[in-house]
Each structure stands twice: as structure tokens, then as C-alpha cells.
Coordinates of N, CA and C in Angstrom, one line a residue:
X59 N 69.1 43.1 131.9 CA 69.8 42.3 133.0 C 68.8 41.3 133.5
X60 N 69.4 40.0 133.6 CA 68.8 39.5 134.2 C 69.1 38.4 135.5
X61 N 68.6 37.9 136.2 CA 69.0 37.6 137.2 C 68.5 36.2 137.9
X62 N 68.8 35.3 138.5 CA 68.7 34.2 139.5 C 69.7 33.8 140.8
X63 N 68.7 33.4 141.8 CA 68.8 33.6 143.0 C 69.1 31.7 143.2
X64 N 69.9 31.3 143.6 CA 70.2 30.0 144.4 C 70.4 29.7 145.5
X65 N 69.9 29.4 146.3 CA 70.4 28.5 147.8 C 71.8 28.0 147.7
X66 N 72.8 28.4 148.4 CA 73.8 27.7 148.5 C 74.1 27.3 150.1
X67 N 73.6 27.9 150.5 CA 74.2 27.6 152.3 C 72.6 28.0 153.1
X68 N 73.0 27.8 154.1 CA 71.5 28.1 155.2 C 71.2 29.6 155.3
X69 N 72.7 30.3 155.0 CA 72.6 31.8 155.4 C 72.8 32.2 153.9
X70 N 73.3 31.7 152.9 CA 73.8 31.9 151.5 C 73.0 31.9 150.4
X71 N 73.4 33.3 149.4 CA 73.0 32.8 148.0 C 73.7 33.1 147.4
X72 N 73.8 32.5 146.4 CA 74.1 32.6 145.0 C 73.2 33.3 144.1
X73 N 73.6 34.5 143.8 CA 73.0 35.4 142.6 C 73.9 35.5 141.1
X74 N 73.2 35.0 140.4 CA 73.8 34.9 138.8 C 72.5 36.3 138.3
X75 N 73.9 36.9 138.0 CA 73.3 38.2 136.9 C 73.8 37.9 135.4
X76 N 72.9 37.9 134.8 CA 72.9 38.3 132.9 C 73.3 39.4 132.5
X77 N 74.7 39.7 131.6 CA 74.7 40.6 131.5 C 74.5 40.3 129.7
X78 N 73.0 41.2 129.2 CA 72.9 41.1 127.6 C 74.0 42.3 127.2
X79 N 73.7 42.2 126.0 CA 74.6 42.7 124.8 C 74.5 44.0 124.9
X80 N 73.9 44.6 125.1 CA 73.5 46.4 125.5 C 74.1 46.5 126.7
X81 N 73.8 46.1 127.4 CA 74.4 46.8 129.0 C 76.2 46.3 128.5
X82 N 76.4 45.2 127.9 CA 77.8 44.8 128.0 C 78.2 46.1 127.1
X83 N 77.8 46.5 126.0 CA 78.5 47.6 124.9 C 78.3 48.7 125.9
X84 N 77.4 49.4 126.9 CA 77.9 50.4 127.5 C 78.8 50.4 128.3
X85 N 78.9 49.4 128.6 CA 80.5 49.0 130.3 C 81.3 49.3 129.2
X86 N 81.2 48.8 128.0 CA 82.8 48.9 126.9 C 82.9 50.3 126.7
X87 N 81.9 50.8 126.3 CA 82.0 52.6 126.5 C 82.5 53.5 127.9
X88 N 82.4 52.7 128.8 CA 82.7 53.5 130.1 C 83.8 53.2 130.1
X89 N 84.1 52.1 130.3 CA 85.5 51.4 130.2 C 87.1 51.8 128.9
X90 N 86.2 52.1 127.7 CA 87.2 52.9 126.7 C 87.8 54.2 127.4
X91 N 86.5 54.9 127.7 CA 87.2 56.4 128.1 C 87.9 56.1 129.3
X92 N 87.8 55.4 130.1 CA 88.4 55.0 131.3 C 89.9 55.1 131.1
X93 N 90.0 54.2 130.2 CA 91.5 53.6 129.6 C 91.8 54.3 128.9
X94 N 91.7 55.1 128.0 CA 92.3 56.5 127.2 C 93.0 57.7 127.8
X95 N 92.0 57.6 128.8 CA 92.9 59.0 129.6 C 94.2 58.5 130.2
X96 N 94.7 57.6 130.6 CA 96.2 57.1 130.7 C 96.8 56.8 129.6
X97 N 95.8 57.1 128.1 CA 97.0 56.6 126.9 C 97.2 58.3 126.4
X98 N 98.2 58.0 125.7 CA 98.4 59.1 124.5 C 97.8 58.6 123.3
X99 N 96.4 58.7 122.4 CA 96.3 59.0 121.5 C 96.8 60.5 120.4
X100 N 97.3 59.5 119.4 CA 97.3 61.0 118.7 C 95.8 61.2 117.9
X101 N 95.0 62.6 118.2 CA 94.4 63.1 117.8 C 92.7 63.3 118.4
X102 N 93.6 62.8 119.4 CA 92.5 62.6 120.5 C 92.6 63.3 121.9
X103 N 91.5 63.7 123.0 CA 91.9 64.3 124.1 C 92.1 63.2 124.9
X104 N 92.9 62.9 125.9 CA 92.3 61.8 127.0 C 90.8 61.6 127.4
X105 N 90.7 60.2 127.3 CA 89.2 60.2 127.3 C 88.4 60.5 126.7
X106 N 88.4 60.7 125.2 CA 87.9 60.9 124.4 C 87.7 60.4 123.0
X107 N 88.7 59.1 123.0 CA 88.9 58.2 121.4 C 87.9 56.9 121.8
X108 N 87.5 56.9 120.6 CA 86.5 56.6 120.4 C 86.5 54.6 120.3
X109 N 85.6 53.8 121.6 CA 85.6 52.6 121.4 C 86.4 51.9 120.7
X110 N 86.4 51.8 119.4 CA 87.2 51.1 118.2 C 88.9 51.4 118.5
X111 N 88.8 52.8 118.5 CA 90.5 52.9 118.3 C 91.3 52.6 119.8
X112 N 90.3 52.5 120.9 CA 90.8 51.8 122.1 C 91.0 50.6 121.8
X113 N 90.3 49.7 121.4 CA 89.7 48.4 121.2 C 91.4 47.8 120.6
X114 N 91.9 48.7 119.7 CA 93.2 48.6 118.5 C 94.5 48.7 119.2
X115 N 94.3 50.1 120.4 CA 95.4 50.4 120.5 C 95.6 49.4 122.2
X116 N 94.3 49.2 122.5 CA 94.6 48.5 124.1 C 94.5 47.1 123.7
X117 N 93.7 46.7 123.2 CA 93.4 45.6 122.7 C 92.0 44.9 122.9
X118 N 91.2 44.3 122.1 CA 89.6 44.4 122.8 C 89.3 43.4 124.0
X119 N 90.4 42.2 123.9 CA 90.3 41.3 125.0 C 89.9 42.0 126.4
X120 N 91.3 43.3 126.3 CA 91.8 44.0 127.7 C 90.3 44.9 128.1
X121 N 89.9 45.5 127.0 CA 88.2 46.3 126.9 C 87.5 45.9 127.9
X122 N 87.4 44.5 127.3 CA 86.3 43.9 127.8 C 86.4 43.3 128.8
X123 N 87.4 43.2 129.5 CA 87.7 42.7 130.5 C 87.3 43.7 132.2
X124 N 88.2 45.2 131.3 CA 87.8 45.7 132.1 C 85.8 46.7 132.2
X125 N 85.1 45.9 130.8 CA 84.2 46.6 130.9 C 83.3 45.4 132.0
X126 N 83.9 44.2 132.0 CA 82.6 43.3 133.2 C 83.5 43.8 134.5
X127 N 84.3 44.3 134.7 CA 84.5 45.4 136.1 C 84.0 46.3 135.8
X128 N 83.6 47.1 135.3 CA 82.8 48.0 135.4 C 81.3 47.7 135.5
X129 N 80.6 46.8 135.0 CA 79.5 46.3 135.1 C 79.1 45.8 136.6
X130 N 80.5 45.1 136.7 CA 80.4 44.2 138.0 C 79.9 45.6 139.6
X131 N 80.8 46.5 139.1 CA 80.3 48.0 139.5 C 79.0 48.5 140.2
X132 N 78.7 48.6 138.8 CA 77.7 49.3 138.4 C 76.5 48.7 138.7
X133 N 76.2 47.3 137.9 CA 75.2 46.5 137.8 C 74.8 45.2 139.2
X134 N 75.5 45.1 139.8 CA 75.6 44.0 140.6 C 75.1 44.1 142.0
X135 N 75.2 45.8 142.9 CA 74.4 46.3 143.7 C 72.9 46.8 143.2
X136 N 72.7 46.9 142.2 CA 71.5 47.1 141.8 C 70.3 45.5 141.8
X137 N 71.5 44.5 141.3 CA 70.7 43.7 140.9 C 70.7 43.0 142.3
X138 N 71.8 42.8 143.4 CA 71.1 42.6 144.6 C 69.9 43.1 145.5
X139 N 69.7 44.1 145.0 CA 68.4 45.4 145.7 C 67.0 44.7 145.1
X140 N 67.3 44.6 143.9 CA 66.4 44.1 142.8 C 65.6 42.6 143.3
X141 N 66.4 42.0 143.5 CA 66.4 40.6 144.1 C 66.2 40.2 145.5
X142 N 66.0 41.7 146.3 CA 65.7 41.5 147.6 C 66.7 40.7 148.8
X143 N 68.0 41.0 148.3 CA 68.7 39.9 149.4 C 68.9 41.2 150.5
X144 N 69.4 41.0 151.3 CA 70.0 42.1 152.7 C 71.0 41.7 153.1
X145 N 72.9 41.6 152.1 CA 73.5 41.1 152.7 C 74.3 41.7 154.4
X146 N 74.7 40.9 154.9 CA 75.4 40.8 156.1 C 76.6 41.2 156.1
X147 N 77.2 41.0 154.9 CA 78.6 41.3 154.8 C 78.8 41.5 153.1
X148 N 80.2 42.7 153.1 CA 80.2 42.9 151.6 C 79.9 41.6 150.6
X149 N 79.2 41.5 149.7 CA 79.0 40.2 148.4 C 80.4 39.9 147.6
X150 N 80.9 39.4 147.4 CA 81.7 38.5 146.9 C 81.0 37.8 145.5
X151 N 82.5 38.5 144.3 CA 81.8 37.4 143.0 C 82.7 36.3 142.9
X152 N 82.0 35.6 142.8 CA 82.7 33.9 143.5 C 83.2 33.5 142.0
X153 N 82.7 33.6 140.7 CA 82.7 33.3 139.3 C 82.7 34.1 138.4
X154 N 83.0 34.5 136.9 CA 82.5 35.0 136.1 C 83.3 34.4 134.6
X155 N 81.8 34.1 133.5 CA 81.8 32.9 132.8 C 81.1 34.3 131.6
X156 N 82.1 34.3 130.7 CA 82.8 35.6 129.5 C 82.5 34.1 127.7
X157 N 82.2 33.2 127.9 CA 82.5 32.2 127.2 C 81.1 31.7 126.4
X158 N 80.1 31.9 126.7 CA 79.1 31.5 126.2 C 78.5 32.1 124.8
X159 N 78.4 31.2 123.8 CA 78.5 31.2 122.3 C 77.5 32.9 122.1
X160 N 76.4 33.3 122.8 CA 75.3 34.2 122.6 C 76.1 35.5 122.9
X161 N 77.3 35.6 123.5 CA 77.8 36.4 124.0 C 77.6 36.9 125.2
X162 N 76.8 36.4 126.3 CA 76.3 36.7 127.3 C 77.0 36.8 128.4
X163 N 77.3 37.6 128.9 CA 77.8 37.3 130.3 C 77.6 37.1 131.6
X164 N 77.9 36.1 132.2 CA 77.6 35.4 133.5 C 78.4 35.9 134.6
X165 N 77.9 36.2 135.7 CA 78.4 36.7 137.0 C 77.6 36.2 138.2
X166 N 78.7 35.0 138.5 CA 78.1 34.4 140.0 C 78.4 35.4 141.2
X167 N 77.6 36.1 142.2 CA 77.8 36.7 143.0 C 77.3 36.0 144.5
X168 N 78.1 35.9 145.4 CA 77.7 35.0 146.9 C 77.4 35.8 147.8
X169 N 76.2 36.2 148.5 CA 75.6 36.9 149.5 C 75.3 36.2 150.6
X170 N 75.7 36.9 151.7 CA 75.7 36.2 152.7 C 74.8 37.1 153.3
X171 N 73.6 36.1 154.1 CA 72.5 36.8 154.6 C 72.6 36.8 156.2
X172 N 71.5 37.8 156.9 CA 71.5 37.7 158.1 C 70.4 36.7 158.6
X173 N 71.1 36.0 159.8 CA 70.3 34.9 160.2 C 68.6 35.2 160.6
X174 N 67.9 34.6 160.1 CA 66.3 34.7 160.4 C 66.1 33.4 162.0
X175 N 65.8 34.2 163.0 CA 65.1 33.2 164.0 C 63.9 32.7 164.2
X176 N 63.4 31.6 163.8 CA 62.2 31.3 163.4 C 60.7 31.0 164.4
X177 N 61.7 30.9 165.7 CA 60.9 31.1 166.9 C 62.1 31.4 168.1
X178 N 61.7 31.7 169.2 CA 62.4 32.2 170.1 C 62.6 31.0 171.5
X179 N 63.4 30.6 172.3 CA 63.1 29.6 173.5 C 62.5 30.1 174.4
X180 N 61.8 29.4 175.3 CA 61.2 29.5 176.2 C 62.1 30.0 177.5
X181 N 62.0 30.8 178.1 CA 63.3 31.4 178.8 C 62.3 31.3 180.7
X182 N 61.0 31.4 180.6 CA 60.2 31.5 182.0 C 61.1 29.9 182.9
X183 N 60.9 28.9 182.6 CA 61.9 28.1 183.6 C 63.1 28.2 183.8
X184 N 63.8 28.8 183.0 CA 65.0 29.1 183.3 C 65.5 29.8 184.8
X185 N 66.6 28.9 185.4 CA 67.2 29.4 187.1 C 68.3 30.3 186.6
X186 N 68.8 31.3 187.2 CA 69.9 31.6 187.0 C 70.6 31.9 188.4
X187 N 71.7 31.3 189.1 CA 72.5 31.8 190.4 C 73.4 33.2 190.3
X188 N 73.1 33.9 191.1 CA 74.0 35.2 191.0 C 74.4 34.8 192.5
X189 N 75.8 35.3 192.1 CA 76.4 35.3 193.4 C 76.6 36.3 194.4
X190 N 76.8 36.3 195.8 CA 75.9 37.7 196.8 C 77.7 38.5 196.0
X191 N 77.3 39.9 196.0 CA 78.3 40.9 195.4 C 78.4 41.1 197.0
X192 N 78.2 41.1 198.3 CA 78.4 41.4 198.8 C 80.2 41.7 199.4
X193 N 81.1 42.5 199.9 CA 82.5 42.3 200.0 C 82.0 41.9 201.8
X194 N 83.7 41.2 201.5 CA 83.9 40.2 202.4 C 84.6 41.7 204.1
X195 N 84.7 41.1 204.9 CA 85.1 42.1 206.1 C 86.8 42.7 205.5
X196 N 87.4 41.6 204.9 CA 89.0 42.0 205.1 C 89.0 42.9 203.9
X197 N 87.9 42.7 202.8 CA 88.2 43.4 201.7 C 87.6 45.4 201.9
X198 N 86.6 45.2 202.8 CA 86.2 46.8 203.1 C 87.6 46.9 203.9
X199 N 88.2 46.6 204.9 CA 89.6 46.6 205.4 C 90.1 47.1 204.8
X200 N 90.5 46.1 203.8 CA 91.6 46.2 202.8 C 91.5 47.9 202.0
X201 N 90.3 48.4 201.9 CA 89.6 49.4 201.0 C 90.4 50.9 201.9
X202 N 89.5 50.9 203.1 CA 89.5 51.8 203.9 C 90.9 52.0 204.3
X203 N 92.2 51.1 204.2 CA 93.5 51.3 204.8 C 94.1 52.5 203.2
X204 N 93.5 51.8 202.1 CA 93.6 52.2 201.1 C 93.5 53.7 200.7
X205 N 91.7 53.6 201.3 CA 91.5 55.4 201.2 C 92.5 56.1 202.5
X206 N 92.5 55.9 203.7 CA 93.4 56.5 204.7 C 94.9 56.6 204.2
X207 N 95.3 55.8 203.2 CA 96.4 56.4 203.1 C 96.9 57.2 201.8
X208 N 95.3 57.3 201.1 CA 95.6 58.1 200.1 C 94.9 59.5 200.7
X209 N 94.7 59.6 201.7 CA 94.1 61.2 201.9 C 94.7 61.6 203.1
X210 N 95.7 60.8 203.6 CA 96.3 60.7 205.3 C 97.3 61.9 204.6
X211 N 97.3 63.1 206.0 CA 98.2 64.2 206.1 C 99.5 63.9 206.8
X212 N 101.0 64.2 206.5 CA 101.9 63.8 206.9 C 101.9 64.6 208.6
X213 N 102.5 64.6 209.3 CA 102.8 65.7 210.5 C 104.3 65.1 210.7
X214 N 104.9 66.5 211.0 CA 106.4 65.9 211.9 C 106.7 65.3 213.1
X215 N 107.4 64.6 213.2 CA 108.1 64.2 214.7 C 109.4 63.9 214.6
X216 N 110.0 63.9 216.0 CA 111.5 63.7 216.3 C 111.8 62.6 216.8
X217 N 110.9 61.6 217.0 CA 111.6 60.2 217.0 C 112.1 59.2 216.0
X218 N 112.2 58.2 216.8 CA 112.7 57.2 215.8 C 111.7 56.7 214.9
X219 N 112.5 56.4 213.9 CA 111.7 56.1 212.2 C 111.5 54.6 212.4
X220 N 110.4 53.9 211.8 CA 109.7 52.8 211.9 C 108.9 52.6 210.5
X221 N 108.6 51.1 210.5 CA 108.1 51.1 209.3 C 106.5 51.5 208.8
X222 N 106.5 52.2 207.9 CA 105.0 52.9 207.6 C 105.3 54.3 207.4
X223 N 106.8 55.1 208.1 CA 106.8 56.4 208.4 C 107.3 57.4 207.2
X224 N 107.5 58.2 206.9 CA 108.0 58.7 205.4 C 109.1 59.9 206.2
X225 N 110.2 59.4 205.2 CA 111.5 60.6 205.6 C 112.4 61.0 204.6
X226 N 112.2 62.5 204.7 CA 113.0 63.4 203.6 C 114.2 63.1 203.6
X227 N 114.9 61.9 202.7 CA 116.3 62.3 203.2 C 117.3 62.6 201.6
X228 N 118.1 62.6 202.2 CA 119.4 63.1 201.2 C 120.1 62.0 200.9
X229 N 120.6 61.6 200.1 CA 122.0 59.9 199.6 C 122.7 60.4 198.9
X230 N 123.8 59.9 199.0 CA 125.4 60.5 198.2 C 125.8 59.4 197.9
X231 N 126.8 59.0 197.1 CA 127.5 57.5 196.9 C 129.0 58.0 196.2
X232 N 129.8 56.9 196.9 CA 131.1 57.6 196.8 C 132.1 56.5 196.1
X233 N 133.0 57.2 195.3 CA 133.7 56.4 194.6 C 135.1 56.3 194.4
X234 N 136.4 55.5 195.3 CA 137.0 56.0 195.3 C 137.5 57.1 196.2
X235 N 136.6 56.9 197.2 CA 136.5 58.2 197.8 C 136.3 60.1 197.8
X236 N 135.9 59.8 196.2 CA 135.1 61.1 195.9 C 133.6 60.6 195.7
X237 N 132.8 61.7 195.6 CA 131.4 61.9 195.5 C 130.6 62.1 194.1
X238 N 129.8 61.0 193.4 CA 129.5 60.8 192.5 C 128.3 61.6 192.5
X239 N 128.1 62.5 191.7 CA 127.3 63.4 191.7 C 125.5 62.7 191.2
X240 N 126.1 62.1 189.8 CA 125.3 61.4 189.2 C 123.8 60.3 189.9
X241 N 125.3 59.5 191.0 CA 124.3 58.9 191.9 C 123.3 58.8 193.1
X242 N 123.1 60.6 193.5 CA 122.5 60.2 194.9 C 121.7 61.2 194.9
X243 N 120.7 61.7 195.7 CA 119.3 61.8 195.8 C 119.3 62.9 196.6
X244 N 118.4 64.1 196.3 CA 118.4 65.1 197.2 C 116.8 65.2 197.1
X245 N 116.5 65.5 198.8 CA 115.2 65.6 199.0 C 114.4 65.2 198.8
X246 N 114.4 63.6 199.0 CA 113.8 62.0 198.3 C 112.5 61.6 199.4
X247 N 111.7 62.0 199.2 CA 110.4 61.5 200.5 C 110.2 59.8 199.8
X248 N 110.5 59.0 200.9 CA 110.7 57.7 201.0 C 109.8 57.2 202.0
X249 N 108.9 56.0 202.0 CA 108.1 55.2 202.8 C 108.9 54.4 203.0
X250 N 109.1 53.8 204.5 CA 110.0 52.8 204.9 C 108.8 51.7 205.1
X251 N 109.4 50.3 204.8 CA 108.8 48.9 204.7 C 108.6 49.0 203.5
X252 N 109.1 49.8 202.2 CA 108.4 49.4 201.1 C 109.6 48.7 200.5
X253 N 110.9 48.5 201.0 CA 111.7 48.3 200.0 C 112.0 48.3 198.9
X254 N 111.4 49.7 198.0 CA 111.5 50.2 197.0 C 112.3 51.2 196.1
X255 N 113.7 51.1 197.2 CA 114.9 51.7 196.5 C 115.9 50.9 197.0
X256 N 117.0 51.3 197.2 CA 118.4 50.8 197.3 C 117.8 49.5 198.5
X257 N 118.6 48.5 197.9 CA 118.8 47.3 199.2 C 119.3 47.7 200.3
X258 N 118.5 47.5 201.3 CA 118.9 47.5 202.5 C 118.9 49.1 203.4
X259 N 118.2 49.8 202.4 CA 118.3 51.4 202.9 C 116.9 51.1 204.0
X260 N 116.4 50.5 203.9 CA 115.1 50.3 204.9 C 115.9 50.1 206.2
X261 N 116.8 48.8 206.0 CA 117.3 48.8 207.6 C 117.9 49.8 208.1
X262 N 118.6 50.3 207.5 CA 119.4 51.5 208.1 C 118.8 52.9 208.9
X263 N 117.3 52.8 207.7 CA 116.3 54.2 208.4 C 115.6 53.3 209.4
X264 N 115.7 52.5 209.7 CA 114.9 52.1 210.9 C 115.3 52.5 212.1
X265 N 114.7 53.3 213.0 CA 115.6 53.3 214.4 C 116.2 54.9 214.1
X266 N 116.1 55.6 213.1 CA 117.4 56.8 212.7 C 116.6 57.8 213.2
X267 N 116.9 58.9 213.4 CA 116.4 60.1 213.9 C 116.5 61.3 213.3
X268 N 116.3 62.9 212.9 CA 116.3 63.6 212.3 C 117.6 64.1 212.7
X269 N 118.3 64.8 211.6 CA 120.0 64.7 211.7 C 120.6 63.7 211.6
X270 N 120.5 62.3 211.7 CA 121.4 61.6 211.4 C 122.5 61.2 210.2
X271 N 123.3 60.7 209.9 CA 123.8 60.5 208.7 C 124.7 58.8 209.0

């Protein structure tokens, strides 16, 4: 195997591996048995007919095609290692050139490298503004009404309902003058001012008192 390294980009190479006539005849041998075990030979196990009678019955073009995949495999992480690159991201074979009179086969492979920083900036004049994290008056406000109402205990009373106050109530809805089962609410703890059920149910609990209907 042999190998050369090109500059293609600032972060890029180009690696061409050689593949000579030995390494190509064993990829054809890895590559025969490969392909056998999916055929039926007669007289043979899967995986086990021999180069030539693959060559006949798959065809040798197909062989060989899949023996520079197997090479490409086999041979192409080695010969990166070999050649000292450290790619950044999986290599990519950009080419492969099957055509040359010596039989040799060519495999352009593209490695993309990790960036080298060749000096560092000067960072001591550098200002940077941070802005004060301090919270503003309305927003601790804002916080503390927050926690008080997430840890605030309810207590009863017998006056009138107002908004902020929470009341267990019951709703029916009638149709026709019978009572839709489907639609109304038993023992519904509701925050008044939220207007967050039926329109207009806020006004009505305003002002109401326990027992009312």
C-alpha cells in the first residue's frame, strides 16, 4: 500500500491510497466468500467456492468491485493512522480510479482535520459590562405575593365573597328545563378574579354568601 497526502482546503486533505496487486487479490478473496454465502453453488458450502468459480458465476467485474469495498474497509483506516491525519469528522472517499493500465488501484479519500490555533489573542485589555443582576423592588414584590400564595392556608368565613377569595361551590345547567348531568360541577374550589371558568360566574360570586344559590 501506498499512500499520498494533498492539501486541499485549510482544514483538508486529500489522501490517495495505492492499492498493489496483492492486497487487491486478497480483498477478491474476502470478497468471493462474501458473495457465495448468498449463492447456491452446486458442490460447494456457502462461502466456500473458490475465487474463479465466483468470478464465472457472479461475474469478475461484480468481484472486484466489491473487493475495492472491502479494501476501502479494511485498508483506508489504517492508511489514515499511517499517515498521521486526526480526522474531525468521518473521511469520505471523494474518488476511485479502477482504470489504470498496471492494474493499480487508486482511492482518493477527503479528511477533514481539526483546526490548529497558531497563537492565541490578547484578551488582558479587553472591558467586558455585566449588568447589576440585582432585582428590581416590584419584582421581589412580584416574588413574595407569589410565594404567599403558594404556601397561604385557606380559613373559613361567613361573609361576602370578593375577589382573591376561593369558594367550594356546586353548578348545574339546565336544559329545557331538566338537569344536564354531564354539565355541572360538584365541589369545584374556584378563585374569584381569575375568570377562569364560565363567563360571568365571577360576577355573580361576588357579593354571595355561604348557602346561597
Amino acid at each position: 500500500m501506498q499512500t499520498e497526502v494533498k492539501e486541499s482546503g485549510r482544514f483538508e486533505r486529500t489522501l490517495t491510497v495505492r492499492l498493489e496487486n496483492d492486497e487487491l487479490a486478497a480483498a477478491k478473496k474476502k470478497a468471493a466468500a462474501k458473495i457465495s454465502k448468498s449463492m447456491k453453488i452446486k458442490g460447494f458450502r456457502p462461502g466456500k467456492a473458490p475465487l474463479a468459480v465466483v468470478e464465472r458465476m457472479a461475474g469478475a467485474d461484480y468481484v472486484r468491485s466489491e473487493a475495492i469495498e472491502e479494501a476501502i474497509q479494511d485498508i483506508v483506516p489504517e492508511a489514515i493512522n499511517e499517515a498521521g491525519l486526526d480526522p474531525v469528522t468521518v473521511p469520505t472517499v471523494s474518488a476511485v480510479r479502477d482504470d489504470n493500465e498496471d492494474g493499480v488501484v487508486e482511492i482518493d479519500v477527503l479528511v477533514t482535520l481539526w483546526p490548529v490555533l497558531e497563537s492565541l489573542p490578547e484578551f488582558g485589555e479587553i472591558e467586558i459590562e455585566v449588568e447589576d443582576p440585582s432585582p428590581t423592588e416590584d419584582e421581589i414584590a412580584e416574588q413574595l405575593d407569589a410565594l404567599r400564595n403558594q404556601f397561604a392556608e385557606l380559613a373559613d368565613h361567613d361573609g361576602e365573597l370578593s375577589e382573591g377569595d376561593f369558594a367550594l361551590i356546586d353548578i348545574s345547567a339546565e336544559l329545557d328545563g331538566e338537569v344536564v348531568d354531564t354539565a355541572g360541577a360538584k365541589d369545584l374550589m374556584y378563585e374569584l378574579g381569575t375568570n377562569s371558568f364560565i363567563p360571568g360566574l365571577d360576577e355573580i360570586l361576588v357579593g354571595a354568601t355561604v348557602g346561597d344559590t
